[in-house]
């Protein structure tokens, strides 16, 4: 499945906030092959610039498992990992109906076969989506399994109940922000880049906008992405988020904000608008984890239970030593920079 968002309605800086129009637009047919967009071949092609392969396992000619593989080099080491801007990745199973024991056994056996067929590598690290059933199989193949967390609004949900379950402070800042900004849905990637560069200059900004735009264009060509933008009363964009989706899940993918805009709560408001948009599309909404304790507490204000997304990894000893030494060097460099400051 894939959503049909007509480009003539969501184009450039033209605002479209009519809920009825948005509702009708969001009910288009979908063509996505996977629950998340990240396992799609077009996503991998855009994220890696074509530098990937699809590993398939077939039994008697019947496809039973497939998984995208991204190989990269780091200081002479060969690594299998996550392409840039790819949030989750893992195997897709194509198994016939069976009893729970037999199904679990088939999954374990396929993971064992998958690991045996992986290209030669020194390190592998992938982040599985919440609820993925392959983590146990990887653990039996001597992989380390680490828990990370995200938050999700499942579909279907009673959005009014989700709203009521939000922390009072979170609801208040969203209401306050809505008094000062309007929201539009569009595709103006250049404006998103402009907002991002307001926070950090091109020299300081670590985003790879070329790759990000390549992914965004590939997603919008398939009607699987949109930019949700907040504009102040003068019509100037002050914050924006990019939402991407597959057949089942929508993701809060990228965000940018003008820190000098003077509008508090605009990020929380855009998150809420994204939740509403996903619900209109009939999709579960994933907050896409967090990068700090403060971000985790902010997301917890939406009143949702954290969900585990497991990261599985395995490395040879020389690579582990390299990572350890590299980490120590970075800590020393950071400490030296703080002393000089």
Coordinates of C-alpha atoms in Angstrom, one line a residue:
X1 CA 0.0 0.0 0.0
X2 CA 1.0 3.7 -0.6
X3 CA -0.8 6.9 0.1
X4 CA -1.8 9.2 -2.7
X5 CA -1.2 12.8 -1.7
X6 CA -1.8 14.9 -4.9
X7 CA 1.1 17.3 -5.5
X8 CA -1.2 20.0 -6.7
X9 CA -2.7 20.2 -3.2
X10 CA 0.7 20.0 -1.3
X11 CA 3.1 22.0 -3.4
X12 CA 5.7 24.6 -2.6
X13 CA 4.6 27.1 0.1
X14 CA 0.8 27.0 -0.7
X15 CA -1.0 26.4 2.6
X16 CA -3.6 23.7 3.0
X17 CA -5.1 23.4 6.4
X18 CA -8.7 22.4 5.6
X19 CA -9.3 19.2 7.7
X20 CA -11.9 17.9 5.3
X21 CA -9.6 18.3 2.3
X22 CA -6.8 16.7 4.2
X23 CA -9.1 13.8 5.3
X24 CA -10.1 13.0 1.7
X25 CA -6.6 13.3 0.4
X26 CA -5.2 10.9 3.0
X27 CA -7.5 8.1 2.1
X28 CA -5.8 7.3 -1.2
X29 CA -4.6 3.8 -2.2
X30 CA -1.2 2.7 -1.0
X31 CA 1.6 0.7 -2.8
X32 CA 4.2 0.1 -0.1
X33 CA 5.5 -3.4 0.1
X34 CA 6.7 -3.3 3.8
X35 CA 5.2 -2.0 7.1
X36 CA 8.1 0.6 7.3
X37 CA 9.6 2.4 4.3
X38 CA 13.2 1.5 5.3
X39 CA 13.2 -2.0 3.9
X40 CA 12.0 -0.9 0.5
X41 CA 14.5 -1.2 -2.3
X42 CA 13.9 2.4 -3.4
X43 CA 14.7 3.6 0.1
X44 CA 17.9 1.6 0.2
X45 CA 18.9 2.8 -3.3
X46 CA 18.4 6.4 -2.3
X47 CA 20.1 6.1 1.1
X48 CA 23.2 4.3 -0.2
X49 CA 23.3 5.7 -3.7
X50 CA 22.9 2.2 -5.1
X51 CA 25.5 0.6 -2.8
X52 CA 23.5 -2.2 -1.4
X53 CA 22.3 -5.8 -2.1
X54 CA 19.2 -7.8 -1.2
X55 CA 20.1 -11.2 0.4
X56 CA 17.3 -13.7 -0.2
X57 CA 16.8 -17.2 1.1
X58 CA 14.6 -19.5 -0.9
X59 CA 13.5 -23.1 -0.2
X60 CA 12.5 -25.2 -3.2
X61 CA 12.4 -22.0 -5.2
X62 CA 10.0 -20.3 -2.7
X63 CA 11.2 -17.0 -1.1
X64 CA 11.3 -17.3 2.7
X65 CA 13.4 -14.4 3.8
X66 CA 14.9 -11.2 2.3
X67 CA 17.0 -8.5 3.9
X68 CA 18.8 -5.4 2.5
X69 CA 22.6 -5.5 3.2
X70 CA 24.6 -2.3 3.3
X71 CA 28.4 -2.7 3.4
X72 CA 30.8 0.1 4.2
X73 CA 34.5 0.5 5.1
X74 CA 35.8 2.1 8.3
X75 CA 39.6 2.3 8.9
X76 CA 40.1 -0.8 6.9
X77 CA 37.3 -2.8 8.6
X78 CA 34.3 -4.1 6.7
X79 CA 31.0 -3.2 8.4
X80 CA 27.4 -4.2 7.8
X81 CA 25.1 -1.5 9.2
X82 CA 22.4 1.0 8.9
X83 CA 22.5 3.5 5.9
X84 CA 22.3 7.1 6.9
X85 CA 18.8 8.3 7.9
X86 CA 17.5 4.7 8.0
X87 CA 15.8 4.2 11.3
X88 CA 15.2 0.4 11.4
X89 CA 16.2 -2.5 9.3
X90 CA 15.8 -6.2 9.5
X91 CA 14.7 -9.4 7.7
X92 CA 11.3 -9.8 6.1
X93 CA 9.9 -13.3 6.5
X94 CA 7.6 -15.1 4.0
X95 CA 6.3 -18.0 5.9
X96 CA 3.2 -20.2 5.5
X97 CA 0.7 -20.3 8.3
X98 CA 1.8 -22.8 11.1
X99 CA 1.4 -23.4 14.8
X100 CA 3.3 -21.0 17.1
X101 CA 6.1 -23.5 17.9
X102 CA 6.7 -24.3 14.2
X103 CA 6.6 -20.7 13.2
X104 CA 9.2 -19.7 15.9
X105 CA 11.4 -22.6 14.9
X106 CA 11.2 -21.5 11.2
X107 CA 12.2 -18.0 12.2
X108 CA 15.2 -19.3 14.2
X109 CA 16.4 -21.6 11.4
X110 CA 16.1 -18.8 8.8
X111 CA 18.1 -16.4 11.0
X112 CA 20.8 -19.0 11.4
X113 CA 20.9 -19.5 7.6
X114 CA 20.9 -15.7 7.1
X115 CA 23.9 -15.2 9.4
X116 CA 25.7 -18.0 7.6
X117 CA 25.2 -16.3 4.2
X118 CA 26.2 -12.8 5.2
X119 CA 29.1 -11.2 3.2
X120 CA 32.4 -11.3 5.0
X121 CA 32.5 -8.6 7.6
X122 CA 34.2 -7.4 10.8
X123 CA 31.2 -5.8 12.3
X124 CA 27.5 -5.9 12.0
X125 CA 25.0 -3.7 13.7
X126 CA 21.3 -3.3 12.8
X127 CA 18.3 -1.8 14.7
X128 CA 15.2 -4.0 14.4
X129 CA 11.7 -2.4 14.5
X130 CA 9.5 -2.7 17.5
X131 CA 7.9 -6.2 17.7
X132 CA 10.4 -7.8 15.3
X133 CA 10.5 -11.5 15.8
X134 CA 14.1 -12.2 14.8
X135 CA 15.9 -10.8 17.9
X136 CA 15.9 -14.1 19.7
X137 CA 17.3 -15.9 16.6
X138 CA 20.1 -13.4 16.4
X139 CA 20.9 -13.9 20.1
X140 CA 21.4 -17.6 19.4
X141 CA 24.0 -16.7 16.8
X142 CA 26.2 -14.9 19.4
X143 CA 24.8 -11.5 18.7
X144 CA 24.6 -8.9 21.4
X145 CA 21.0 -7.6 21.8
X146 CA 20.6 -4.1 23.3
X147 CA 17.3 -2.5 24.1
X148 CA 16.5 0.9 22.8
X149 CA 13.1 2.6 23.1
X150 CA 10.6 4.5 21.0
X151 CA 7.0 5.6 21.5
X152 CA 4.1 4.7 19.2
X153 CA 0.5 5.7 18.7
X154 CA -1.1 2.5 17.4
X155 CA -3.7 2.5 14.7
X156 CA -6.6 2.3 15.4
X157 CA -6.6 4.6 18.5
X158 CA -9.1 7.0 20.0
X159 CA -7.2 10.2 19.3
X160 CA -9.3 12.1 21.8
X161 CA -8.2 9.6 24.5
X162 CA -4.6 9.9 23.4
X163 CA -5.0 13.7 23.8
X164 CA -6.5 13.3 27.3
X165 CA -3.7 11.0 28.4
X166 CA -1.0 13.6 27.5
X167 CA 0.5 15.5 30.4
X168 CA -1.3 18.7 31.2
X169 CA 1.8 20.8 30.4
X170 CA 2.2 19.1 27.0
X171 CA -1.4 19.9 26.1
X172 CA -1.0 23.5 27.3
X173 CA 2.1 24.2 25.2
X174 CA 0.4 22.7 22.1
X175 CA -2.7 24.9 22.6
X176 CA -0.4 27.9 23.1
X177 CA 1.6 27.3 20.0
X178 CA -1.6 26.9 17.9
X179 CA -2.5 30.5 18.8
X180 CA 0.6 31.8 17.1
X181 CA 1.2 29.6 14.1
X182 CA -0.7 27.9 11.3
X183 CA 0.2 24.5 9.8
X184 CA 0.6 23.5 6.2
X185 CA 1.5 20.3 4.4
X186 CA 3.9 20.4 1.5
X187 CA 7.1 19.4 -0.3
X188 CA 9.4 22.4 -0.1
X189 CA 12.6 20.7 0.9
X190 CA 14.7 23.8 0.3
X191 CA 12.7 25.7 3.0
X192 CA 13.4 22.8 5.3
X193 CA 17.1 23.1 4.7
X194 CA 16.9 26.8 5.3
X195 CA 15.4 26.2 8.7
X196 CA 18.0 23.6 9.6
X197 CA 20.8 26.0 8.6
X198 CA 19.4 28.7 10.9
X199 CA 20.4 26.6 13.9
X200 CA 23.8 25.6 12.5
X201 CA 25.8 27.0 9.6
X202 CA 26.8 24.7 6.7
X203 CA 30.3 24.4 8.4
X204 CA 28.7 23.2 11.7
X205 CA 25.7 21.4 10.3
X206 CA 26.3 17.6 10.2
X207 CA 23.3 16.8 8.0
X208 CA 24.0 15.2 4.6
X209 CA 21.3 17.2 2.8
X210 CA 22.1 15.7 -0.6
X211 CA 21.3 12.2 0.6
X212 CA 18.4 13.4 2.7
X213 CA 16.9 15.1 -0.4
X214 CA 17.5 12.0 -2.5
X215 CA 15.5 9.9 0.0
X216 CA 12.8 12.5 0.3
X217 CA 12.4 12.8 -3.4
X218 CA 12.2 9.0 -3.8
X219 CA 9.6 8.9 -1.0
X220 CA 7.4 11.7 -2.4
X221 CA 7.5 10.2 -5.9
X222 CA 5.7 7.2 -4.3
X223 CA 3.5 9.4 -2.1
X224 CA 5.2 8.2 1.1
X225 CA 6.4 11.5 2.6
X226 CA 5.3 15.0 3.4
X227 CA 6.6 18.1 5.2
X228 CA 4.5 19.5 8.0
X229 CA 5.4 23.2 8.5
X230 CA 4.5 25.8 11.1
X231 CA 4.2 29.4 9.9
X232 CA 3.9 32.5 12.0
X233 CA 1.4 35.3 11.4
X234 CA 3.7 36.9 8.9
X235 CA 3.7 33.6 6.8
X236 CA 7.3 32.8 7.7
X237 CA 8.2 29.2 8.4
X238 CA 9.5 28.7 11.9
X239 CA 9.6 24.9 12.3
X240 CA 9.1 21.9 10.1
X241 CA 9.1 18.1 10.3
X242 CA 9.3 15.5 7.6
X243 CA 7.0 12.4 8.0
X244 CA 7.7 9.2 6.0
X245 CA 5.6 6.1 6.0
X246 CA 5.2 2.5 4.8
X247 CA 2.2 0.3 4.6
X248 CA 1.6 0.2 8.3
X249 CA 3.8 2.8 10.1
X250 CA 4.5 6.5 9.8
X251 CA 7.7 7.9 11.2
X252 CA 8.7 11.3 12.6
X253 CA 11.8 11.4 10.4
X254 CA 13.5 14.8 10.4
X255 CA 12.9 18.1 12.1
X256 CA 14.2 21.7 11.9
X257 CA 13.3 24.9 13.8
X258 CA 14.2 28.5 14.0
X259 CA 15.3 28.9 17.6
X260 CA 14.7 32.6 17.5
X261 CA 11.1 32.3 16.4
X262 CA 9.8 33.0 19.9
X263 CA 7.0 30.4 19.7
X264 CA 7.1 28.0 22.6
X265 CA 5.8 24.5 22.1
X266 CA 6.0 24.5 18.3
X267 CA 7.8 21.1 18.3
X268 CA 5.1 19.5 20.5
X269 CA 2.4 21.0 18.3
X270 CA 4.0 19.6 15.1
X271 CA 4.3 16.2 16.7
X272 CA 0.6 16.3 17.6
X273 CA -0.3 17.3 14.0
X274 CA 1.8 14.4 12.8
X275 CA -0.1 12.0 15.0
X276 CA -3.4 13.3 13.7
X277 CA -2.1 13.0 10.1
X278 CA -1.0 9.4 10.6
X279 CA -4.4 8.6 12.2
X280 CA -6.2 10.0 9.1
X281 CA -4.0 7.8 6.9
X282 CA -4.8 4.7 8.9
X283 CA -1.2 4.4 10.1
X284 CA 0.5 3.8 13.4
X285 CA 2.7 6.8 14.3
X286 CA 6.3 6.2 15.5
X287 CA 8.1 9.0 17.4
X288 CA 11.4 7.5 16.2
X289 CA 13.1 7.3 19.5
X290 CA 15.2 10.0 21.2
X291 CA 18.7 11.2 21.5
X292 CA 18.9 12.5 25.0
X293 CA 17.4 12.2 28.5
X294 CA 15.6 15.5 28.0
X295 CA 14.1 14.4 24.7
X296 CA 12.9 11.2 26.3
X297 CA 11.2 13.1 29.0
X298 CA 9.6 15.4 26.5
X299 CA 8.2 12.5 24.5
X300 CA 7.0 10.7 27.6
X301 CA 4.8 13.8 28.1
X302 CA 2.5 12.4 25.4
X303 CA 1.4 9.7 27.9
X304 CA 2.5 6.6 25.9
X305 CA 4.3 3.5 27.0
X306 CA 7.8 3.1 25.7
X307 CA 8.3 0.2 23.2
X308 CA 11.5 -1.7 22.8
X309 CA 13.4 -1.7 19.4
X310 CA 16.3 -4.1 19.7
X311 CA 19.7 -3.4 18.2
X312 CA 21.6 -6.5 17.4
X313 CA 25.4 -6.5 16.8
X314 CA 28.5 -8.7 16.5
X315 CA 32.1 -7.7 16.0
X316 CA 35.5 -9.4 15.8
X317 CA 38.0 -8.6 18.6
X318 CA 40.2 -6.2 16.6
X319 CA 37.2 -4.1 15.7
X320 CA 36.1 -4.0 19.3
X321 CA 39.6 -2.7 20.3
X322 CA 39.5 -0.1 17.5
X323 CA 36.2 1.2 18.8
X324 CA 37.5 1.3 22.3
X325 CA 40.6 3.2 21.3
X326 CA 38.6 5.6 19.1
X327 CA 36.1 6.3 21.9
X328 CA 39.0 7.2 24.3
X329 CA 40.5 9.5 21.8
X330 CA 37.2 11.3 21.2
X331 CA 36.7 11.8 25.0
X332 CA 40.2 13.2 25.3
X333 CA 39.7 15.6 22.4
X334 CA 36.4 16.7 23.9
X335 CA 38.0 17.3 27.3
X336 CA 40.8 19.3 25.7
X337 CA 38.4 21.5 23.8
X338 CA 36.4 22.2 27.0
X339 CA 39.6 23.2 28.8
X340 CA 40.6 25.5 26.0
X341 CA 37.1 27.1 26.0

